[in-house]
Short mmCIF file of C-alpha atoms in Angstrom, two decimals:
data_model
loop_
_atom_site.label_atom_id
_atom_site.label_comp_id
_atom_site.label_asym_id
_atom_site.label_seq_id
_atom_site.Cartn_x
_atom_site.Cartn_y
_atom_site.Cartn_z
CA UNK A 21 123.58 22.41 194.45
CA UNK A 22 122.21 24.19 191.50
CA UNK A 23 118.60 25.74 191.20
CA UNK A 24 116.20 22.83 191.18
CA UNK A 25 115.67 21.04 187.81
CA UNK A 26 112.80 19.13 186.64
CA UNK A 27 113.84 16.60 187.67
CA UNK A 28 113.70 17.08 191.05
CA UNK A 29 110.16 16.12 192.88
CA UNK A 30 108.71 15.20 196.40
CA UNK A 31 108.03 12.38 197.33
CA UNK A 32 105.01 11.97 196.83
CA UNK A 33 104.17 8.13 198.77
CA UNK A 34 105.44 9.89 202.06
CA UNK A 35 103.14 12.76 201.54
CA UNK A 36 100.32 11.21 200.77
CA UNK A 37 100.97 8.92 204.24
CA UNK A 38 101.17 11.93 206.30
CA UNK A 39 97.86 13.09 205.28
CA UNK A 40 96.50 9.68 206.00
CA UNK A 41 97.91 9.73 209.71
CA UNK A 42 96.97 13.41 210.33
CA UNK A 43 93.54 12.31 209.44
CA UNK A 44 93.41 9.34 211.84
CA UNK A 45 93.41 12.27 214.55
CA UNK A 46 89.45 13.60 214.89
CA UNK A 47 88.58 11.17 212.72
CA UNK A 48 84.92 12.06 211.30
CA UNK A 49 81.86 9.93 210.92
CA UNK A 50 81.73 9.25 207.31
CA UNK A 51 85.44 8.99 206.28
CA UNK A 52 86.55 12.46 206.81
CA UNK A 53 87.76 14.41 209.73
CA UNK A 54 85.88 16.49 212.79
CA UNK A 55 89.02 18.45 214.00
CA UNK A 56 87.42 21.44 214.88
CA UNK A 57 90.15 23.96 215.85
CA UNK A 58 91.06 24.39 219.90
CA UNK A 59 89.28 21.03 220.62
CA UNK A 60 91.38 18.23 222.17
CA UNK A 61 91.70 16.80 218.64
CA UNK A 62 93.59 19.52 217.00
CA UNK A 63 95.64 19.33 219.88
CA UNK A 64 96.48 15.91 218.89
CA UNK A 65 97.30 17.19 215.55
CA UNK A 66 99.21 19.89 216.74
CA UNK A 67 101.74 17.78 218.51
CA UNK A 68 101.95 15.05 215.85
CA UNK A 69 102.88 18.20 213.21
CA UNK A 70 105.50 19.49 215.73
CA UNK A 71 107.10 15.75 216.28
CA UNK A 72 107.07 16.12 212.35
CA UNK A 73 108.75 18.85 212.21
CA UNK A 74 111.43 18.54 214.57
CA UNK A 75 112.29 14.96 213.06
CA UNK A 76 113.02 17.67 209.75
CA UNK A 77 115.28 19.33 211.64
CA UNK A 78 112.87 22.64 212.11
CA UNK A 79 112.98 25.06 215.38
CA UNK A 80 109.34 25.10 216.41
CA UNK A 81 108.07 28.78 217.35
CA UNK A 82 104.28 29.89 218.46
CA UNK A 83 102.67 32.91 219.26
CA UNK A 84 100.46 34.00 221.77
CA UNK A 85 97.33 33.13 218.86
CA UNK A 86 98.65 29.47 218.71
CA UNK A 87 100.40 29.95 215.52
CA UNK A 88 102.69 27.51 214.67
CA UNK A 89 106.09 28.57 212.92
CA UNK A 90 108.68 25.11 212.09
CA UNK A 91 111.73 27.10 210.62
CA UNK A 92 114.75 25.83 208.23
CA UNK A 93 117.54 28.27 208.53
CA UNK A 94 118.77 29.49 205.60
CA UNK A 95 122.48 30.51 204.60
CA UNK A 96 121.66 34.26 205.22
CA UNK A 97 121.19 35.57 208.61
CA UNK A 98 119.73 38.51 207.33
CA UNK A 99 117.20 37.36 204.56
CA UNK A 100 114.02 37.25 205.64
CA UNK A 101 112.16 33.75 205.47
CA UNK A 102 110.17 32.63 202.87
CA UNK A 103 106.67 31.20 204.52
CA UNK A 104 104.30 28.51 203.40
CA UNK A 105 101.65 26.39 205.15
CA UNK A 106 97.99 26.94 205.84
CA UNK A 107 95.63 24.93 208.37
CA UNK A 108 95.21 21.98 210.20
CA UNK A 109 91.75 22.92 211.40
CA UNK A 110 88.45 21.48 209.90
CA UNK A 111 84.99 21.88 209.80
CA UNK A 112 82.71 19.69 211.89
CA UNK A 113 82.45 17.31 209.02
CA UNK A 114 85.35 18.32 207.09
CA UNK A 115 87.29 16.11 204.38
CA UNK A 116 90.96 15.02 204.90
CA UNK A 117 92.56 17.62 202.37
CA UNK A 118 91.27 21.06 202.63
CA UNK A 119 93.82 23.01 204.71
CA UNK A 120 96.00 19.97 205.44
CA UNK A 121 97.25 19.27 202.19
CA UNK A 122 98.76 23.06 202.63
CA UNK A 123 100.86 22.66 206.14
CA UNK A 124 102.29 18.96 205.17
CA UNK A 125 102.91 19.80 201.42
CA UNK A 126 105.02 22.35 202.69
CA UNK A 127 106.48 20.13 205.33
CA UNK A 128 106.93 17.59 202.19
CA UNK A 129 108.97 20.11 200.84
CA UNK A 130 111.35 20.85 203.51
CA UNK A 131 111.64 16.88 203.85
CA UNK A 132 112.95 16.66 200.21
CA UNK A 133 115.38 19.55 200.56
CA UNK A 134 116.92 17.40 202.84
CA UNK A 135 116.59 14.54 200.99
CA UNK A 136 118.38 16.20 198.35
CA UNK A 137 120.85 18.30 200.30
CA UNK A 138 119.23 21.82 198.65
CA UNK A 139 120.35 24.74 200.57
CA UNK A 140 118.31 28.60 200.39
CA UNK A 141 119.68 31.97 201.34
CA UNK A 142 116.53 32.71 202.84
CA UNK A 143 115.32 30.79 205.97
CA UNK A 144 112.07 28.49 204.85
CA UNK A 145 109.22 28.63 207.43
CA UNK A 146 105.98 25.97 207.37
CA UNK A 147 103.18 27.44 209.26
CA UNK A 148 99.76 26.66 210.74
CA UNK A 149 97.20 28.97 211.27
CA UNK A 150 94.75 29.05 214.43
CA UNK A 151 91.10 28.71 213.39
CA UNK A 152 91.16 29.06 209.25
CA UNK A 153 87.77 27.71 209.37
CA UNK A 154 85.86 29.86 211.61
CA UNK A 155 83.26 26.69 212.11
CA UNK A 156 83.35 26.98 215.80
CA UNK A 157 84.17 30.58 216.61
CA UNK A 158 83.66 33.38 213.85
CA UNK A 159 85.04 34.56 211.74
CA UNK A 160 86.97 32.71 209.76
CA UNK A 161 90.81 33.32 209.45
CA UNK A 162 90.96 34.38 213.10
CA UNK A 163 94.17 33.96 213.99
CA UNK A 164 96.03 35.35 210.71
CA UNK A 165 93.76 38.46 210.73
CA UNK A 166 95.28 39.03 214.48
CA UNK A 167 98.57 38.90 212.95
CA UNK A 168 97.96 41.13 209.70
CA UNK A 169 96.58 43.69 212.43
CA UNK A 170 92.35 42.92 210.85
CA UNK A 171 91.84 42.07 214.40
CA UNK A 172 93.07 42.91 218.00
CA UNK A 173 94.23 40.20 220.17
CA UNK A 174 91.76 41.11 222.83
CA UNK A 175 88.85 40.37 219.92
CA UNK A 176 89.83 36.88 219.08
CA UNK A 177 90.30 35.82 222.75
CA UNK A 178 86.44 37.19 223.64
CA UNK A 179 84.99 35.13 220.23
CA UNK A 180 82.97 32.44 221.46
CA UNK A 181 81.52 29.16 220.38
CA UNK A 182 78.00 28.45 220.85
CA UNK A 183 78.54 26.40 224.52
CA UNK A 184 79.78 29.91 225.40
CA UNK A 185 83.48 28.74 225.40
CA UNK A 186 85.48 31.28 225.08
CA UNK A 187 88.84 31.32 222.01
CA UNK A 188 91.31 32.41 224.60
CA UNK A 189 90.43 29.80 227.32
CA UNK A 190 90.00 27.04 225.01
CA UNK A 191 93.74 27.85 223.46
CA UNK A 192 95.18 28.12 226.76
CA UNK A 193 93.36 24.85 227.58
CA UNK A 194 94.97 23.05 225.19
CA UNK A 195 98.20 24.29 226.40
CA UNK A 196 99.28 26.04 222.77
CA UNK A 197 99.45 29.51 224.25
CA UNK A 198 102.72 30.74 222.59
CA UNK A 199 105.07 33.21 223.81
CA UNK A 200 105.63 35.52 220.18
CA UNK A 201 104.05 38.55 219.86
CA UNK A 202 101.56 37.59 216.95
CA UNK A 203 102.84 39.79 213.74
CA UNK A 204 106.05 40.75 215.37
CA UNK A 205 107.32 38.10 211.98
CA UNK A 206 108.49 39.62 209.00
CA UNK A 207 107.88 37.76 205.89
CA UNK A 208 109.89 37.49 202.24
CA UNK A 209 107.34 35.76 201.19
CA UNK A 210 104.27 33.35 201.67
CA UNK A 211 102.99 30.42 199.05
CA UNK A 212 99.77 28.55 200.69
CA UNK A 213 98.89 25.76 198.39
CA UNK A 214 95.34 24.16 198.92
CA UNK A 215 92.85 22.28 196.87
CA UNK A 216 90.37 24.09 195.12
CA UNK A 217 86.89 23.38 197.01
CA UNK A 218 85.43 23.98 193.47
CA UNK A 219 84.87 22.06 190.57
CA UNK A 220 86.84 24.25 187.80
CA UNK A 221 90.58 22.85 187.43
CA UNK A 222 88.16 18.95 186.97
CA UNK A 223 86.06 20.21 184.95
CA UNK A 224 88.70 22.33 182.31
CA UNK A 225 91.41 18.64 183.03
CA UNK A 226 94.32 21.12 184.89
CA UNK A 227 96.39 19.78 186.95
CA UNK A 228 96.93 23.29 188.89
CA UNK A 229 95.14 26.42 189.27
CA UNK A 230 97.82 29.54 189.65
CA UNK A 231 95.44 31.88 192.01
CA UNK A 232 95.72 35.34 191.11
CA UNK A 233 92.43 36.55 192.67
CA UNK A 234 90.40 36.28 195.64
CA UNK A 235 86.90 36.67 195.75
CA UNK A 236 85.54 39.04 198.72
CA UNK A 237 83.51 38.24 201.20
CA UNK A 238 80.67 39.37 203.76
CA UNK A 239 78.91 36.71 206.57
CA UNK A 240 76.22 38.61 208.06
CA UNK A 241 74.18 37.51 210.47
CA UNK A 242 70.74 37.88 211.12
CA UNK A 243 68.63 37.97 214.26
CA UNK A 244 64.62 37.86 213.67
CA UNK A 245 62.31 37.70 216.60
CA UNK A 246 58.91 36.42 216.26
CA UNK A 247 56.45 34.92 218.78
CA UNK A 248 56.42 31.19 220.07
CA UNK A 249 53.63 29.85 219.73
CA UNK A 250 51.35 26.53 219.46
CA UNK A 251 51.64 25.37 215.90
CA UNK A 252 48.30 23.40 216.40
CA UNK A 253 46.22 25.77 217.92
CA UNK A 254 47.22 29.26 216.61
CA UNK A 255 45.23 30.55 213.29
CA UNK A 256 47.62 30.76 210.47
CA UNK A 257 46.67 35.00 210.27
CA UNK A 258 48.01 35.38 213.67
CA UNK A 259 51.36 33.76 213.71
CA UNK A 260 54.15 35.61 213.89
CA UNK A 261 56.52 33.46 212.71
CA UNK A 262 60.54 34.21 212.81
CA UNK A 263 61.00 31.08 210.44
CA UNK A 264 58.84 32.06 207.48
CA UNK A 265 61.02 35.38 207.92
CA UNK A 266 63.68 33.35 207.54
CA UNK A 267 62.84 31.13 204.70
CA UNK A 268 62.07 34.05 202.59
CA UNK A 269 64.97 35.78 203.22
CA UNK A 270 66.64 32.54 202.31
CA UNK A 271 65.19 32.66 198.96
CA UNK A 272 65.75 36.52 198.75
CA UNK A 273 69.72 35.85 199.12
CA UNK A 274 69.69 33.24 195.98
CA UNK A 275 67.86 35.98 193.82
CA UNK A 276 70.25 38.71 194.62
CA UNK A 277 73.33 36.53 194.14
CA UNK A 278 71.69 35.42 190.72
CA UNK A 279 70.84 38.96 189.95
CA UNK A 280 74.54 39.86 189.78
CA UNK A 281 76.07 37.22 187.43
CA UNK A 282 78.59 36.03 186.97
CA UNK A 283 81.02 36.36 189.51
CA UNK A 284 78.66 36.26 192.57
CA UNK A 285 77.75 33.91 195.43
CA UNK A 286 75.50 33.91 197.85
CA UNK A 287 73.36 31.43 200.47
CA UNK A 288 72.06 31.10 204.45
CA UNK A 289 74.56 28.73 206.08
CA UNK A 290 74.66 27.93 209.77
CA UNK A 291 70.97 28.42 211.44
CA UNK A 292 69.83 29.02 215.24
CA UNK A 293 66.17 27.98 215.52
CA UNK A 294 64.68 28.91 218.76
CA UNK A 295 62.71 26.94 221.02
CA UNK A 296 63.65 24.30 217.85
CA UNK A 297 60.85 22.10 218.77
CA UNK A 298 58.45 20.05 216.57
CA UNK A 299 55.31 21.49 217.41
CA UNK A 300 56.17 25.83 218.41
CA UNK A 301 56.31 28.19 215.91
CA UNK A 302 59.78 29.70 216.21
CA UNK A 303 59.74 32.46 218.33
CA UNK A 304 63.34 33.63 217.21
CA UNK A 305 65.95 32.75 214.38
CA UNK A 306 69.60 33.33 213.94
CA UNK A 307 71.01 32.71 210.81
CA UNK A 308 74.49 33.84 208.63
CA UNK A 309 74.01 35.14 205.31
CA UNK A 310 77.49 34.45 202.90
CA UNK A 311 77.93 36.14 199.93
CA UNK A 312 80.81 36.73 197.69
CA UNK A 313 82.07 37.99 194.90
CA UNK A 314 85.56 39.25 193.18
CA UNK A 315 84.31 42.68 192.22
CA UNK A 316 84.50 44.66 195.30
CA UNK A 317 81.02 46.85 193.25
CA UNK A 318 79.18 44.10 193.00
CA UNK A 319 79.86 42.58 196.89
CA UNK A 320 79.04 45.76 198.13
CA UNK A 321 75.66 45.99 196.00
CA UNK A 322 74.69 42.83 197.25
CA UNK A 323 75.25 43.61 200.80
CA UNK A 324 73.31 46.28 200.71
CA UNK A 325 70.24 44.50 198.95
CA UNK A 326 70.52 41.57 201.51
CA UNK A 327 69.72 43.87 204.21
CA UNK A 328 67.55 46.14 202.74
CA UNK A 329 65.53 43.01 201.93
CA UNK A 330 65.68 41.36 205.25
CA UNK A 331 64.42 44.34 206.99
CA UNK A 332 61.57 44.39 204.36
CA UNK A 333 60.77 40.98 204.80
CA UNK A 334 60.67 41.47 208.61
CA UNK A 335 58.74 44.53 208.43
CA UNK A 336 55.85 42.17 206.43
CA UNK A 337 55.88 39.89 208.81
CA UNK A 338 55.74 41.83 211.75
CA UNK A 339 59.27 40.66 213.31
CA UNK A 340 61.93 42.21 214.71
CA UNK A 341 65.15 41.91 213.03
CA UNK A 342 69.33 42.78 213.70
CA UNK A 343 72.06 42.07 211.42
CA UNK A 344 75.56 41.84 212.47
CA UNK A 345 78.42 41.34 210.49
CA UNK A 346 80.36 38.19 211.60
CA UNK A 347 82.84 38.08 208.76
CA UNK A 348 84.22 40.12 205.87
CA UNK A 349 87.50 40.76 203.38
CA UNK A 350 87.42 42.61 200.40
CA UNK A 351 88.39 41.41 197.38
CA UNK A 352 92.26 39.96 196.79
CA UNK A 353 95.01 40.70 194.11
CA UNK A 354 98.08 38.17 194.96
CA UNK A 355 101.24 39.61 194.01
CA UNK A 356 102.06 39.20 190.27
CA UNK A 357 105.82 37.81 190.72
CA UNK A 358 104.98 35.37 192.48
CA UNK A 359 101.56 34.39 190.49
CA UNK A 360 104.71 34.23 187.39
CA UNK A 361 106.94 31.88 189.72
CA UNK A 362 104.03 29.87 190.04
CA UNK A 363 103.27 29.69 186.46
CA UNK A 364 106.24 29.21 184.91
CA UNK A 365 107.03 26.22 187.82
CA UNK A 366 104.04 24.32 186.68
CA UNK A 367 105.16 25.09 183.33
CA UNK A 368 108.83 23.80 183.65
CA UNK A 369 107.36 20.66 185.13
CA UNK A 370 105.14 19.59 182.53
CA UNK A 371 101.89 20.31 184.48
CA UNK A 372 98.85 21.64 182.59
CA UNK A 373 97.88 24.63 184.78
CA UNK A 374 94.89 27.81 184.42
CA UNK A 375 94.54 31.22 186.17
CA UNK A 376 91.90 30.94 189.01
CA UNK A 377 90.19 32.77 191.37
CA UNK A 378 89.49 31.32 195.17
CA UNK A 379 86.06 31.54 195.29
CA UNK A 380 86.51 30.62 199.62
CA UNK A 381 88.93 32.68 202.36
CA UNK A 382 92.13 31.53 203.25
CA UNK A 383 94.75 32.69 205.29
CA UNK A 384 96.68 33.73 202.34
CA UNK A 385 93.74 36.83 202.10
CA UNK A 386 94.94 38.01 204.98
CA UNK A 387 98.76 38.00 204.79
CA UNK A 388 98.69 39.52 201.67
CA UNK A 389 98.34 42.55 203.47
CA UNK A 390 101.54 42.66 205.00
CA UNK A 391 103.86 40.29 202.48
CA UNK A 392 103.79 39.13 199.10
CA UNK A 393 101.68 36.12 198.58
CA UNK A 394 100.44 33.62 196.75
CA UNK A 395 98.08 30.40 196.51
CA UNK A 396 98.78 26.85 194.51
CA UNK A 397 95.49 24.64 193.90
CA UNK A 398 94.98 21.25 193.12
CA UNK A 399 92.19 19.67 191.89
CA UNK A 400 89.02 17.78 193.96
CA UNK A 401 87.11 15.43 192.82
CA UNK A 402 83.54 16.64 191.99
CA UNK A 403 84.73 20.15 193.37
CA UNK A 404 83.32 19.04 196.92
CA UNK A 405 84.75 20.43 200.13
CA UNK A 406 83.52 21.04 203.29
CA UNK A 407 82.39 17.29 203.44
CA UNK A 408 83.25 14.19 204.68
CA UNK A 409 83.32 13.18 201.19
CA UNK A 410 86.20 15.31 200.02
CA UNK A 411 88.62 13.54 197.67
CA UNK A 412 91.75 14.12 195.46
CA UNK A 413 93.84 11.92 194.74
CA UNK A 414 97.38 11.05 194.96
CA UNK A 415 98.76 12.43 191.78
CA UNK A 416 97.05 16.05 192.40
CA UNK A 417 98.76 16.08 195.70
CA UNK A 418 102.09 15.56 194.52
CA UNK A 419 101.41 18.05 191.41
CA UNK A 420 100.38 20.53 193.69
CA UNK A 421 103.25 20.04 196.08
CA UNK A 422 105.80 19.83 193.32
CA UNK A 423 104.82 23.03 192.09
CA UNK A 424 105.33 24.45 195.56
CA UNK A 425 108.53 23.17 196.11
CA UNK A 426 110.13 24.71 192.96
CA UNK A 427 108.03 27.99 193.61
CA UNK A 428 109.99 27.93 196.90
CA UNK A 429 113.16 27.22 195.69
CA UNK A 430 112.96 30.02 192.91
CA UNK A 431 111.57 32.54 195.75
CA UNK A 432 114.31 31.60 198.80
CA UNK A 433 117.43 31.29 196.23
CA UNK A 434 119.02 28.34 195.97
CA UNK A 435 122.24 28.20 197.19
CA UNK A 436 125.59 26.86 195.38
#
């Protein structure tokens, strides 16, 4: 077998079936999927991935994180293996692609090796992360930040969701406690291809965006504490109202973002209203601030300003007020060979293609740190993601997974 031609593609039917049938497990309410990660669900998905697998003909390793590792030996005992994959996590109302598309593309492309006999020096491995999303316990690429030493092992296990279930029971719950040390792998290489959750490659009519940036990120949450009180029956001068704090911190966090265009981000996502009833003032509010940006300057300006203004906001209002960061990565170069492979494999297959830069986290942030790596993105319709709605369609799927394949090939060496 010669390097891989043109010519040579995935199939694209079988992939897009898999995706259907991985959805089918935490099925959402609106279309989409609720396969929040460590619930009985994923789980389910778990298991149906590792039948999946071992039907290809892959040795199925985890670690003690619940990583997932289906390897394809290679002709070299010695090289080390080429990784690709991403998540099988969602969000509570998550779409069908974001993550997914990454772990059974690359199982696509192992399946087609076979198909078409293709043989690597290095060993091929299709992974899938523990808790990309972060949506029940923070932060967000858990499990890979255990294994590119961001986090200790001891950390992740103690995270907890808001029932007060702890990450280490839940995993060992679900019976996916592995026996590998987590980062005790050594990589060649790692290609995560995902869709874009953004509505550039649409917009400009690519077909793939070659990521050769990351944008950086803080989540910082914030903690003000008020008074409850009767919202009837208590003068409007004598509230002390942890929600008002709130909303104009909200609107604080918009300004600042806008203040440092372009190439900044920035909003309140998930909110704790306490007592959260209809007619008490909210004695207390927890709330994450997200902001992001590419330029390491400029994300470190903003942090700064958020805080400065939430403490000014509080001090106003007469609240107290904490802020804890939940989350953070700085900014991320991806390695420039393998943004070239990329490039000139989109290229040799015809496919219109752009430089990007991930405006959300993905695991890939994290390994960079300790391999080469790269991301592959594919289109989505309306650039919406983190919905039920979440669409692409068959064609970017098989674009997107094409273009992995022959990145693969050219990075593990074909053989003969």
């Amino acid at each position: 077998m010669t390097a891989a031609g043109a010519n040579q593609r995935i199939n694209s039917a079988r992939l897009w079936d898999s995706l259907g049938e991985m959805a089918l497990i935490g099925p959402g309410v609106a279309g989409g999927c609720n396969r929040q990660t460590l619930t009985d669900a994923d789980g389910a998905g778990r298991h149906l991935f590792q039948r999946w697998c071992q039907a290809a003909g892959m040795a199925m390793g985890v670690d003690t994180m619940g990583n997932m590792f289906a390897t394809r030996p290679g002709t070299d005992p010695d090289a080390l293996p080429v990784y690709m994959g991403s998540h099988l996590d969602t969000q509570p109302t998550g779409g069908r692609y974001d993550g997914v598309l990454g772990v059974l593309g690359a199982l696509e492309v192992v399946r087609t090796m076979n198909d078409l006999g293709i043989q690597t020096r290095h060993p091929i491995v299709v992974t899938n992360w523990t808790n990309e999303e972060g949506a029940r316990f923070a932060p967000a690429m858990l499990a890979s930040g255990v294994f590119a030493g961001l986090h200790t092992q001891d950390y992740a296990y103690a995270r907890t969701d808001m029932d007060g279930l702890r990450f280490g029971d839940e995993l060992a719950r679900i019976g996916w406690v592995g026996d590998e040390v987590v980062g005790a792998r050594k990589m060649h290489a790692m290609l995560e291809l995902h869709i874009e959750q953004g509505p550039i490659l649409e917009a400009e009519g690519k077909e793939i965006g070659v990521v050769t940036h990351g944008q950086g990120l803080w989540w910082l949450e914030i903690t003000l504490t008020g008074r409850d009180a009767h919202t009837g029956s208590t003068p409007m001068a004598m509230r002390v109202n942890a929600g008002l704090g709130m909303a104009r911190i909200t609107e604080r966090v918009h300004q600042i973002a806008m203040g440092h265009q372009p190439g900044a981000v920035g909003a309140v996502g998930q909110v704790k209203v306490f007592p959260n009833s209809r007619n008490v003032i909210p004695g207390k509010v927890i709330f994450t601030v997200d902001i992001r940006s590419p330029d390491q300057t400029k994300l470190d300006l903003m942090r700064g300003e958020v805080e400065r203004a939430a403490f000014a906001v509080a001090a106003e209002l007469g609240l107290g007020c904490s802020i804890e960061p939940v989350g953070h990565f700085d900014p991320v170069t991806f390695d420039p060979n393998l943004v070239k492979i990329v490039r000139q494999s989109a290229e040799k297959l015809g496919l219109s293609h752009m430089d990007i830069i991930s405006g959300a986290g993905h695991d890939a942030c994290w390994i960079n740190r300790v391999a080469p790596t790269v991301m592959i993105m594919c289109p989505c319709v309306g650039g919406l993601s983190h919905n039920e709605a979440e669409e692409i369609s068959p064609q970017w799927a098989a674009a997107g997974t094409d273009v992995l394949l022959h990145a693969v090939l050219d990075v593990a060496g074909v053989v003969g």
